[in-house]
PDB file of C-alpha atoms in Angstrom:
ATOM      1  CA  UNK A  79      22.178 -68.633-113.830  1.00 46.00           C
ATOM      2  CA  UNK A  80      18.843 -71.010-113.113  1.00 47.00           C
ATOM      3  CA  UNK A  81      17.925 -69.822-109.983  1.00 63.00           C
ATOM      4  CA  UNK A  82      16.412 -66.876-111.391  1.00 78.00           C
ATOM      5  CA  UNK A  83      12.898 -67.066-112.735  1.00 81.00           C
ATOM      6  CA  UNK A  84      11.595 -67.025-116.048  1.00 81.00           C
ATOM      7  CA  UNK A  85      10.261 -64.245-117.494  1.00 80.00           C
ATOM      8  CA  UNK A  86       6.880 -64.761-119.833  1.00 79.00           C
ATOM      9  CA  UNK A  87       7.847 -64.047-123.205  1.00 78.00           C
ATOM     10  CA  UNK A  88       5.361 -63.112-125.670  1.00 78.00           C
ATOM     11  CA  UNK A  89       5.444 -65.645-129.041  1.00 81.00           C
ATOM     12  CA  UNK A  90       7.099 -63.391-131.663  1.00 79.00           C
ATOM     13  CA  UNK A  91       4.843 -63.408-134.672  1.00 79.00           C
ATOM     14  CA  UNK A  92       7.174 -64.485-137.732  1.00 76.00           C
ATOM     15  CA  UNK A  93       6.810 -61.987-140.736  1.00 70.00           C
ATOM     16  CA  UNK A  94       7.177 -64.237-144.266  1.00 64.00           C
ATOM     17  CA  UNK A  95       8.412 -62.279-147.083  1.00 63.00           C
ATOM     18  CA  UNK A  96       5.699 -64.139-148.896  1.00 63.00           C
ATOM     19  CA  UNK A  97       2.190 -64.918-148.194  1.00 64.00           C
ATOM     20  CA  UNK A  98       1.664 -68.556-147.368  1.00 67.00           C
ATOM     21  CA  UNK A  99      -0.555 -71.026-148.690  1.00 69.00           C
ATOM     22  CA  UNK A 100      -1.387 -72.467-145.306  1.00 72.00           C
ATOM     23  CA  UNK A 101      -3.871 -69.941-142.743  1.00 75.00           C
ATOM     24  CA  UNK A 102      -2.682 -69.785-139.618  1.00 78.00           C
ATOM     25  CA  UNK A 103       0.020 -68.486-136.784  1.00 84.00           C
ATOM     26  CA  UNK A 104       3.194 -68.423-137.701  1.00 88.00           C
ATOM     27  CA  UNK A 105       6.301 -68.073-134.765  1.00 91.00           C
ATOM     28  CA  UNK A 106       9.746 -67.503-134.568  1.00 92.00           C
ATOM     29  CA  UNK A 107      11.303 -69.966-132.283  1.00 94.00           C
ATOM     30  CA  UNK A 108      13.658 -68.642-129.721  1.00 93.00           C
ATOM     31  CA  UNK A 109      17.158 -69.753-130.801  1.00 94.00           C
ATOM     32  CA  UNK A 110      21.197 -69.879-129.157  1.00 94.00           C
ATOM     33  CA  UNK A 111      23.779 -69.545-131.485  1.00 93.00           C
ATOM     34  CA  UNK A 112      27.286 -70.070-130.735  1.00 92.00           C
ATOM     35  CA  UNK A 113      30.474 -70.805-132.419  1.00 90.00           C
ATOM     36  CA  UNK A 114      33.319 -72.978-131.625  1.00 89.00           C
ATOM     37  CA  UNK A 115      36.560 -73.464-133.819  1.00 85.00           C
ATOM     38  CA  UNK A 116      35.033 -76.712-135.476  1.00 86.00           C
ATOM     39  CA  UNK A 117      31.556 -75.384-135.618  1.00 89.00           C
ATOM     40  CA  UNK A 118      28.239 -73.409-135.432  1.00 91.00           C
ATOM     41  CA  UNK A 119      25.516 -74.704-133.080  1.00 93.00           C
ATOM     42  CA  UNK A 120      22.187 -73.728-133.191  1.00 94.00           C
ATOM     43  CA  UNK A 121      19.527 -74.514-130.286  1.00 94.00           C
ATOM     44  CA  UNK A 122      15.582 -73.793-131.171  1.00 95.00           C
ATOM     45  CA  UNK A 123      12.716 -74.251-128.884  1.00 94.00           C
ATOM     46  CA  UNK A 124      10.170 -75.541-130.905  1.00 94.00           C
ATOM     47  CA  UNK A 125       7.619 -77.413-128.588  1.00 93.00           C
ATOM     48  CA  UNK A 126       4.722 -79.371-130.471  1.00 91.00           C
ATOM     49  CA  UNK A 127       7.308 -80.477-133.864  1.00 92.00           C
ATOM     50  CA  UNK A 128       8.203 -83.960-134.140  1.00 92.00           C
ATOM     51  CA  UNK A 129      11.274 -84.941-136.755  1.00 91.00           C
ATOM     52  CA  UNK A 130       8.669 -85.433-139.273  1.00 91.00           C
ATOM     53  CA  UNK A 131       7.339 -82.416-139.176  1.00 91.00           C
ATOM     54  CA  UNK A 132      10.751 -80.260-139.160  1.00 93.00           C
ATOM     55  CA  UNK A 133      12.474 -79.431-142.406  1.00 92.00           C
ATOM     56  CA  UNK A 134      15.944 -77.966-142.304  1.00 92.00           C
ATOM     57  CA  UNK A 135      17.326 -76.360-145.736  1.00 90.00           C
ATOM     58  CA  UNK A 136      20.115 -74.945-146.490  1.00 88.00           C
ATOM     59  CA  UNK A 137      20.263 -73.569-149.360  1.00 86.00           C
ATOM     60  CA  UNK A 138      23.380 -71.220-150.848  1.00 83.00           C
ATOM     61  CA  UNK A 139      24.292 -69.336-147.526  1.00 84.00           C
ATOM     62  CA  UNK A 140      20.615 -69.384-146.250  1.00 89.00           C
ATOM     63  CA  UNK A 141      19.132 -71.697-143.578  1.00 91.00           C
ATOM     64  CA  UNK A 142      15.782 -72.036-143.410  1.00 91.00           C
ATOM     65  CA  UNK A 143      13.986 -74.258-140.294  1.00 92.00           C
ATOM     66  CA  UNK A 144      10.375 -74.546-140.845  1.00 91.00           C
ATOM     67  CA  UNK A 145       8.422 -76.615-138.079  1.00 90.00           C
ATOM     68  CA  UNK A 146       4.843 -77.804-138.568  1.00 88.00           C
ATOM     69  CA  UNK A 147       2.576 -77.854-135.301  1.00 87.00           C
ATOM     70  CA  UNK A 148      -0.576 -80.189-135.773  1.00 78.00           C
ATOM     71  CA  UNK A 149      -3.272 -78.414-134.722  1.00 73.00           C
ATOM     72  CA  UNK A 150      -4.577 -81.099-132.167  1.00 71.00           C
ATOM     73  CA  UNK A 151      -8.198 -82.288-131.993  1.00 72.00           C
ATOM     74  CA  UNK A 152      -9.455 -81.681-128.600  1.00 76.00           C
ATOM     75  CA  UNK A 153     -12.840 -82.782-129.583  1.00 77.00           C
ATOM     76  CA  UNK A 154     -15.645 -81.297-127.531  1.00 82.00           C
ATOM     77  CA  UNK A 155     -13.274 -79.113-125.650  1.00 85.00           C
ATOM     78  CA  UNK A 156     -14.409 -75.357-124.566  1.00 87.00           C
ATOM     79  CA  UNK A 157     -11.742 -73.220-124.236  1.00 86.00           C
ATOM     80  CA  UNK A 158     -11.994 -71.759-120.787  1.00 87.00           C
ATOM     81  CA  UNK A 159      -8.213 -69.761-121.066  1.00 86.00           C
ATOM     82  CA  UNK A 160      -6.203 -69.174-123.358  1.00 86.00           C
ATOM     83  CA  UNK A 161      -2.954 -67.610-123.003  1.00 88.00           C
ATOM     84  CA  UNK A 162      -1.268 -68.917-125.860  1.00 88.00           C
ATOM     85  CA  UNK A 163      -1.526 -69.472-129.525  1.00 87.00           C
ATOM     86  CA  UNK A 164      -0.402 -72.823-131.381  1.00 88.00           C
ATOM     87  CA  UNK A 165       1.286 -72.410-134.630  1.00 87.00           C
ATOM     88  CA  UNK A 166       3.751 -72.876-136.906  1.00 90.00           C
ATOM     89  CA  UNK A 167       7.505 -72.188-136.560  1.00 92.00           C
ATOM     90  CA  UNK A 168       9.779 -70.482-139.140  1.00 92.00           C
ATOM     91  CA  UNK A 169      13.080 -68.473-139.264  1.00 92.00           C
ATOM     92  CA  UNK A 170      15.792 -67.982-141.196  1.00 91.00           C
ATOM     93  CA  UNK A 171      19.634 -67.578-140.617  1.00 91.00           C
ATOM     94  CA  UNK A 172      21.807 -65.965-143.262  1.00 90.00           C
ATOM     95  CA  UNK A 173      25.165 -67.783-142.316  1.00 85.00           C
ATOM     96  CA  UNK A 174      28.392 -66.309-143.101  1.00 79.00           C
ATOM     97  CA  UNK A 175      30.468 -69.280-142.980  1.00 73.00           C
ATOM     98  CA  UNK A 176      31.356 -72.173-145.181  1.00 79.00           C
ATOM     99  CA  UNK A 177      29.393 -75.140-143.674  1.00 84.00           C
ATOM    100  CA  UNK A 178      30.029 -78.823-144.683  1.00 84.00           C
ATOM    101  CA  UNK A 179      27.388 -80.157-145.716  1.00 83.00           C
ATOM    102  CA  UNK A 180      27.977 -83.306-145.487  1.00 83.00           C
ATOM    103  CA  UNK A 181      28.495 -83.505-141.713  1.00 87.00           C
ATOM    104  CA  UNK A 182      25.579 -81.281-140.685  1.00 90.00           C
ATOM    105  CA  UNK A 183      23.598 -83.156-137.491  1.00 92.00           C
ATOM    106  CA  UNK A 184      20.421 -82.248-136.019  1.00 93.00           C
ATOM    107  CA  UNK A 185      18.529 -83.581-133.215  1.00 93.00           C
ATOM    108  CA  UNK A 186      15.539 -82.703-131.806  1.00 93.00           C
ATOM    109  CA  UNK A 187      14.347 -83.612-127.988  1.00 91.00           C
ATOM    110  CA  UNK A 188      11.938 -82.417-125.637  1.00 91.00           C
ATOM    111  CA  UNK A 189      10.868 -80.035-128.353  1.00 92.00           C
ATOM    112  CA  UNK A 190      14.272 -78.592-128.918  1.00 94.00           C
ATOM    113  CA  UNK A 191      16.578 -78.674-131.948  1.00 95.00           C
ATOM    114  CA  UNK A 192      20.044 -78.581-131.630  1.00 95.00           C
ATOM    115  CA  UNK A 193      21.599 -78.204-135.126  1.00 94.00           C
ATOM    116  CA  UNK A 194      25.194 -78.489-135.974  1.00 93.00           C
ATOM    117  CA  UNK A 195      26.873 -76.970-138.578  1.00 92.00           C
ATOM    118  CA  UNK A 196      30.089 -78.169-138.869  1.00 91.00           C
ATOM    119  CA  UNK A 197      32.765 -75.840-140.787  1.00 87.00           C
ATOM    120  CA  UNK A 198      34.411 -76.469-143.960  1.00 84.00           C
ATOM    121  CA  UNK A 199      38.194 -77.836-142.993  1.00 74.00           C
ATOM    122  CA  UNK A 200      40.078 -74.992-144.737  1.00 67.00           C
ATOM    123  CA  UNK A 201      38.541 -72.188-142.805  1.00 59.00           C
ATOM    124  CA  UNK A 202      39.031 -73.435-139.511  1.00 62.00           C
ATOM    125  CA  UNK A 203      42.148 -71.265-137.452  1.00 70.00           C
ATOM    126  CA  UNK A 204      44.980 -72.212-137.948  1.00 71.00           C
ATOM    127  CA  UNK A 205      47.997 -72.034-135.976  1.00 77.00           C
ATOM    128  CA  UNK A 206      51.332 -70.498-138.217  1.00 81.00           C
ATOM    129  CA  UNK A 207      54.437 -71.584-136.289  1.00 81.00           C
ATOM    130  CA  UNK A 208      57.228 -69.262-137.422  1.00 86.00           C
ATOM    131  CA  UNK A 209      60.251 -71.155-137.016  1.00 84.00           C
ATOM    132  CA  UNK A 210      63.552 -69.080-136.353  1.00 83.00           C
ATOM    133  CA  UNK A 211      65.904 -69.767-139.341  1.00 74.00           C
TER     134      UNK A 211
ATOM    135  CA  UNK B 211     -21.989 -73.371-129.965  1.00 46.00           C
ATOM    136  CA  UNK B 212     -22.589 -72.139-126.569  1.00 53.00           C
ATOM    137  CA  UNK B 213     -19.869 -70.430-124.048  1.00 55.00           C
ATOM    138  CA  UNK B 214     -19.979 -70.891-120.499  1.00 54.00           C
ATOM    139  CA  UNK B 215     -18.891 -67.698-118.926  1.00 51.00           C
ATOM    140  CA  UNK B 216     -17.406 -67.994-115.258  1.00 50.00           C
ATOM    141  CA  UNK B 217     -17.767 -65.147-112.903  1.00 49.00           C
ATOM    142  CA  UNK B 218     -14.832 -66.724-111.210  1.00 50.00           C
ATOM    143  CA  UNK B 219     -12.144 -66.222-113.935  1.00 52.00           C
ATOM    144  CA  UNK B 220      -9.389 -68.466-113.146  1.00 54.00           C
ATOM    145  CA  UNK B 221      -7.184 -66.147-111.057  1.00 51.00           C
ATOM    146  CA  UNK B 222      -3.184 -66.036-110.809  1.00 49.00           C
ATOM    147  CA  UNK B 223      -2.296 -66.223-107.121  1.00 53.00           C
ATOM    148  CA  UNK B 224       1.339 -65.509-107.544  1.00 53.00           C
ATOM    149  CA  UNK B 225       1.407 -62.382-105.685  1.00 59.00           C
ATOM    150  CA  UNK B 226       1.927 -60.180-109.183  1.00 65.00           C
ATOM    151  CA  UNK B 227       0.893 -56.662-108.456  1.00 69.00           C
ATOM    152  CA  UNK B 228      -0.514 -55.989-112.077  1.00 72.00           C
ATOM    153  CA  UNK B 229      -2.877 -58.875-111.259  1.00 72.00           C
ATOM    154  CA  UNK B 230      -5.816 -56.671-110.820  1.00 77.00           C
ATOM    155  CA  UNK B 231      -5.215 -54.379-113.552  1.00 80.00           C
ATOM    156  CA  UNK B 232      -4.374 -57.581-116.060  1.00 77.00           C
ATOM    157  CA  UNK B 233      -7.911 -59.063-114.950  1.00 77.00           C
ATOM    158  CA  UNK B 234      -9.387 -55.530-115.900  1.00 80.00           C
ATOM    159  CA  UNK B 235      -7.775 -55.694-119.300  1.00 78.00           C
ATOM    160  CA  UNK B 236      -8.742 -59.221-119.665  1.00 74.00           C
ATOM    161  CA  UNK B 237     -12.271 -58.672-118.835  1.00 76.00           C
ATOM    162  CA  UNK B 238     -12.018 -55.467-121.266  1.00 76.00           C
ATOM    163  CA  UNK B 239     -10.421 -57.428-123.699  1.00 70.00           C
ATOM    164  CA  UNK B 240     -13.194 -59.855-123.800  1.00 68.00           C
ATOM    165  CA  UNK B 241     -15.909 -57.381-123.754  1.00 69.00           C
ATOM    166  CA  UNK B 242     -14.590 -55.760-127.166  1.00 66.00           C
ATOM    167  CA  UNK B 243     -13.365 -59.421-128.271  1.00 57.00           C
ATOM    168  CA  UNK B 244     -16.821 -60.150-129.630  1.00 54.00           C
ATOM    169  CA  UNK B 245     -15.650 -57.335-132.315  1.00 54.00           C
ATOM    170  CA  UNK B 246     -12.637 -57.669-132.629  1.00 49.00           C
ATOM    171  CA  UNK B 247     -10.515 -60.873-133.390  1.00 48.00           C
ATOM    172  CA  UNK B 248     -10.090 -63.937-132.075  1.00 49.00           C
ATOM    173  CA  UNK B 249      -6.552 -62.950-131.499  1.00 48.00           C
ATOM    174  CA  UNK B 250      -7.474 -60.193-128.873  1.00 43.00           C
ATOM    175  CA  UNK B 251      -9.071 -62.339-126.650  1.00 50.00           C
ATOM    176  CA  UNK B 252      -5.828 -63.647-125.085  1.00 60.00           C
ATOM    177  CA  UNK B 253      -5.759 -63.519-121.641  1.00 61.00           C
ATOM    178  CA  UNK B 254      -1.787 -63.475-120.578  1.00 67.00           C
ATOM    179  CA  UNK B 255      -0.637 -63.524-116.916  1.00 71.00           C
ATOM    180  CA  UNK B 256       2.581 -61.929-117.272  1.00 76.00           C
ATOM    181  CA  UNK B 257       3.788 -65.284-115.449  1.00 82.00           C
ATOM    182  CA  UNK B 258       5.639 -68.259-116.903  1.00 87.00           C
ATOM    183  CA  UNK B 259       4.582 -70.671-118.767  1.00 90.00           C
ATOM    184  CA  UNK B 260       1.530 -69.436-120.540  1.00 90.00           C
ATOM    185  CA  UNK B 261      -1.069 -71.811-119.974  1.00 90.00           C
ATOM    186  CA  UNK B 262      -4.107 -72.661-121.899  1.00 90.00           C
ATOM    187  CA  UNK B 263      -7.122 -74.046-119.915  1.00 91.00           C
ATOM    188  CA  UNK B 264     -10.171 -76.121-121.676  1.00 90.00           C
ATOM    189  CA  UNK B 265     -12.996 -78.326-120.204  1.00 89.00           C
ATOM    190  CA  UNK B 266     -15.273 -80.978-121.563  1.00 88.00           C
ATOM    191  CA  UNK B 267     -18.033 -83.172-119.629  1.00 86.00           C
ATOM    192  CA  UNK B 268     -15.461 -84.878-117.813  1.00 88.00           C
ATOM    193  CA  UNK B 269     -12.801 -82.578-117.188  1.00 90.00           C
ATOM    194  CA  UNK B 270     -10.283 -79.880-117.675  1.00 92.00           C
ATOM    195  CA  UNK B 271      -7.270 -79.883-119.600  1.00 92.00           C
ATOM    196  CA  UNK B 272      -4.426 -77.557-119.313  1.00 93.00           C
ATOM    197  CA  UNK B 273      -1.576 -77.380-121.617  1.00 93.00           C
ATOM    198  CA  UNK B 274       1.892 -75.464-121.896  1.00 93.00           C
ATOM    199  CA  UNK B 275       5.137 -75.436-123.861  1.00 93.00           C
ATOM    200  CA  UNK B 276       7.564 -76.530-121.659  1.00 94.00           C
ATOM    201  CA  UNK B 277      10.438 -77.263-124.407  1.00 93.00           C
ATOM    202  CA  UNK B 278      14.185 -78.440-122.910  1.00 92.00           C
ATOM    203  CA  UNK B 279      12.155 -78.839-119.669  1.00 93.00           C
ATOM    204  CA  UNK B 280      12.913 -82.647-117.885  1.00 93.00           C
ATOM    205  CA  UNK B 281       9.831 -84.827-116.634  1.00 93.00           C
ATOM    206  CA  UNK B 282      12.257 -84.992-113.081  1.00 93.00           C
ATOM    207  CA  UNK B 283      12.160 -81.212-113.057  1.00 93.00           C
ATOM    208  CA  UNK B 284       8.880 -80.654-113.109  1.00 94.00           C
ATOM    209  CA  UNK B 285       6.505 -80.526-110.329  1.00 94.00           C
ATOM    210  CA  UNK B 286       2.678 -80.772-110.592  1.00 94.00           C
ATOM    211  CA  UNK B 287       0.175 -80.911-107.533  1.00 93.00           C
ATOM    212  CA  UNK B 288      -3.011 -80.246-107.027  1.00 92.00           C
ATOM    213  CA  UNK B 289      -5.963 -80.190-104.757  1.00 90.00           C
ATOM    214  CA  UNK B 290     -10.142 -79.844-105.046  1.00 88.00           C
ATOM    215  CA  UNK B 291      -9.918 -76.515-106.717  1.00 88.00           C
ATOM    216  CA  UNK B 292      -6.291 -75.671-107.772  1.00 91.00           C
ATOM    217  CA  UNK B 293      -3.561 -76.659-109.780  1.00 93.00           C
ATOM    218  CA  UNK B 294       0.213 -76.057-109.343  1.00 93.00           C
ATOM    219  CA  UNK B 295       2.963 -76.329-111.729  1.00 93.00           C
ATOM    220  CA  UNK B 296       6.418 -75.604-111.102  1.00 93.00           C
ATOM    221  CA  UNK B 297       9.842 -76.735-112.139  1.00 93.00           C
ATOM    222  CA  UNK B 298      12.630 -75.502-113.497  1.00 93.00           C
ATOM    223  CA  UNK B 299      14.594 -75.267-116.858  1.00 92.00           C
ATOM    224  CA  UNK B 300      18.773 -75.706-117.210  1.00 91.00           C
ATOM    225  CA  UNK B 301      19.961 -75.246-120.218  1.00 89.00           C
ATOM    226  CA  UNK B 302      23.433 -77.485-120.943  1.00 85.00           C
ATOM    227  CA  UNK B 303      26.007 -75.928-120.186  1.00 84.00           C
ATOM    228  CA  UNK B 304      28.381 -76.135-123.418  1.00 82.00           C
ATOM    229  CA  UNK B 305      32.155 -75.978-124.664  1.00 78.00           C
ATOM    230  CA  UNK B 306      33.668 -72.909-122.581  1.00 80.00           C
ATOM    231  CA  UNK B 307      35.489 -71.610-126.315  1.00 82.00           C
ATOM    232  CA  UNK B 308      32.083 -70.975-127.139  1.00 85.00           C
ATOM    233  CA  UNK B 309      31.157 -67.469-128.928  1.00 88.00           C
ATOM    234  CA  UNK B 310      27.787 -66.579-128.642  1.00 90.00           C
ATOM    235  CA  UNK B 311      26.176 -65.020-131.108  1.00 89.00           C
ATOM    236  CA  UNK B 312      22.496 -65.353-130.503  1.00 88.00           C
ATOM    237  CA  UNK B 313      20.925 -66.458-126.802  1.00 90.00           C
ATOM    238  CA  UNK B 314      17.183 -65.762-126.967  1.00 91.00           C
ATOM    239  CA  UNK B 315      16.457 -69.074-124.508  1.00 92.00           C
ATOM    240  CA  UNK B 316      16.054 -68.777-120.974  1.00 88.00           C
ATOM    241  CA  UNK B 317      16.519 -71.198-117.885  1.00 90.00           C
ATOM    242  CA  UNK B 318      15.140 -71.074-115.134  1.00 91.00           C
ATOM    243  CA  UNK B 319      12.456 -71.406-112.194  1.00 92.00           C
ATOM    244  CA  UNK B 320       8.812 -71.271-112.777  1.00 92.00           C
ATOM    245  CA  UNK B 321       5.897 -71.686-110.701  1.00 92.00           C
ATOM    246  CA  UNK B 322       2.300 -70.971-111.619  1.00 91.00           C
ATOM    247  CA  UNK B 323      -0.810 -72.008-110.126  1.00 90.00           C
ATOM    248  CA  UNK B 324      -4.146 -71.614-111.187  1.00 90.00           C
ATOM    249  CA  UNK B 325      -7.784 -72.309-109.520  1.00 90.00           C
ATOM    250  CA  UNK B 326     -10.326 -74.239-111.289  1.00 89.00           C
ATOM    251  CA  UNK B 327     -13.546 -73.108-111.615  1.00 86.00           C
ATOM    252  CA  UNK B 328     -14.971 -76.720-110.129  1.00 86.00           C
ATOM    253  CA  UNK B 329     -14.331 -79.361-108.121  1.00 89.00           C
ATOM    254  CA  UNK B 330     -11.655 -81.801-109.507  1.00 91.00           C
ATOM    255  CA  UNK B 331     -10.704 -85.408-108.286  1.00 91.00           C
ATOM    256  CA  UNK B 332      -6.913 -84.742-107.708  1.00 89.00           C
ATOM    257  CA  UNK B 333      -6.196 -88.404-107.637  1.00 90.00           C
ATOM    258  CA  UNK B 334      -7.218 -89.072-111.245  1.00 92.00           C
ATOM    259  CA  UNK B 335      -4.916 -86.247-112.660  1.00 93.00           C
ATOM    260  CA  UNK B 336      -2.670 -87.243-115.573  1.00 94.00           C
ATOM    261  CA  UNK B 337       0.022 -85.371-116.954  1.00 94.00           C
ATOM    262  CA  UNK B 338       1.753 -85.618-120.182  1.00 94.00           C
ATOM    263  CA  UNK B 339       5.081 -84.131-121.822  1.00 94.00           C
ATOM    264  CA  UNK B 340       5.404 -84.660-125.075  1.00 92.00           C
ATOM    265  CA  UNK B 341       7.749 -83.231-127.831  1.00 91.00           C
ATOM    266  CA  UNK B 342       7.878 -80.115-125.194  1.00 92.00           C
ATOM    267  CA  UNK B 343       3.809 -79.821-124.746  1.00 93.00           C
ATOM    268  CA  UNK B 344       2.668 -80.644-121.464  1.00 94.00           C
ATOM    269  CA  UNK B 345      -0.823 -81.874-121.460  1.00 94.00           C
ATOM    270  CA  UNK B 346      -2.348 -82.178-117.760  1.00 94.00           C
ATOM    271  CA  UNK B 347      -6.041 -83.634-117.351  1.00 94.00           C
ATOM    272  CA  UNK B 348      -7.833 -83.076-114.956  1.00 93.00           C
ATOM    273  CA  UNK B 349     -10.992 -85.210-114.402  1.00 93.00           C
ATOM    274  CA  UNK B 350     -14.078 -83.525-112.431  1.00 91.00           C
ATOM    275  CA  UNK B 351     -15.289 -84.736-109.529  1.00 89.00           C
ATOM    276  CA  UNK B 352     -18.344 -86.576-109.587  1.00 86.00           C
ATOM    277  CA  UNK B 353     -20.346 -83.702-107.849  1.00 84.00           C
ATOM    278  CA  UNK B 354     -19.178 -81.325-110.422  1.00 81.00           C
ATOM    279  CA  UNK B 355     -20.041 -83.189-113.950  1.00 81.00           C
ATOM    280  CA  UNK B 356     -23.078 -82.436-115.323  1.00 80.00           C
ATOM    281  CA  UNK B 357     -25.993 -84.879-115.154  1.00 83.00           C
ATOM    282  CA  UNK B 358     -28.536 -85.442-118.097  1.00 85.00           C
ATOM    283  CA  UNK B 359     -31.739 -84.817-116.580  1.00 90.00           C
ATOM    284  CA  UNK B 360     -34.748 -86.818-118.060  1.00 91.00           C
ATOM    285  CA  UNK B 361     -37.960 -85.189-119.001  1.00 91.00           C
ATOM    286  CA  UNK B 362     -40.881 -87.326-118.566  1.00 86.00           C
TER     287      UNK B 362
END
């Protein structure tokens, strides 16, 4: 699986149902979701936010991650090249499962978050042994 | 403020055969960028990772997102006049029950390398990764910074 290359991917331009306050870029991060019986995991490259500036909310059955990228001073700087755009991150997950709220863990490192959302007990699989009578 | 143009756009020596036709665009691009937006104006190699390059008096500084990649995976060198990053980026691998539902991320091998438009002092190079940004400075050498010149 690594040994190919990367591909460039374009930043995809986030559309906000509402107009913000704040000018500027906004992007989706690129995100993994899986699913395991205990949980939902969520991975999100979002390079430039720092645990400060991240806000997780969930919110009825909506998550929202919203990542604030200071726009760094570079002082007398001249851009010579520039090949990407610093901005904002924002998406938002509809999730169709019970999540415990209680439990949920997120971690950010190296400019990815990796959010767990562990599920409510009762939904989990379970197992119905019939037993012969 | 003042632009310096170089006639020597930093070029992409990766052997990509849309090279030449991505330096026409850019060059296009930045003749009709004074009308349009600022937003135009990007350059894009079609090679990973997008880099943006800046200078001041003393040197350049080039800067990428590089999120989920390790400092041991990464691989910078340079020499007068270019600049080489490469590396790789593995993704952990997780529980095998796992469903996927969503995999936008990508791992992978990267190399890029780009020429600067003067003379740098390769030994003075610094390079920084922080929250996923990699920050690389690049001091000029002394031949190449400008000098105030006195009028009497």
């Amino acid at each position: 699986m690594s040994n190919n290359d990367i591909q460039v991917k374009e930043k995809q331009e986030a559309v906000a149902s509402a107009e913000l306050t704040k000018p500027g870029p906004v992007f989706t991060p690129a995100v993994d979701i899986f699913e395991t019986d205990m949980e939902i995991v969520l991975l999100a490259d979002m390079p430039g936010v720092t645990p400060d500036s991240l806000d997780i909310d969930l919110r009825e059955n909506t998550l929202t991650l919203s990542g604030e990228v200071e726009q760094a001073d570079h002082g007398e700087e001249i851009e010579i090249l520039t090949e990407y755009e610093v901005g904002k991150f924002y998406r938002q997950f509809s999730l169709s499962e019970v999540i415990n709220q209680e439990k949920i863990d997120a971690k950010l490192y190296n400019g990815v978050l990796r959010l767990s959302l562990p599920k409510v007990e009762k939904i989990k699989p379970r197992k119905i042994t019939v037993s012969a009578s | 403020m003042i632009y310096r143009r170089f006639i020597d756009f930093p070029k992409m020596e990766t052997g990509n055969p849309f090279a030449d036709l991505e330096r026409m665009k850019h060059h296009m691009d930045r003749l009709l960028g004074n009308l349009s937006e600022k937003r135009s104006r990007r350059a894009g190699s079609g090679v990973f990772p997008p880099l943006n390059l800046s200078e001041d008096k003393d040197g350049y500084f080039v800067r990428a997102e590089l999120p989920g990649v390790n400092v041991e995976d990464l691989d910078i060198q340079a020499t007068v006049n270019t600049l080489s990053i490469s590396g790789q980026r593995t993704l952990p691998v997780e529980d095998e029950n796992a469903k996927y539902h969503r995999r936008e991320r990508e791992a992978g091998r990267f190399s890029r390398m780009i020429n600067l438009p003067d003379a740098v002092n390769a030994d003075a190079i610094e390079a920084r990764l922080v929250n996923g940004l990699l920050t690389v400075k690049i001091p000029k050498s002394d031949m190449a910074k400008p000098r105030q010149i006195k009028v009497n």
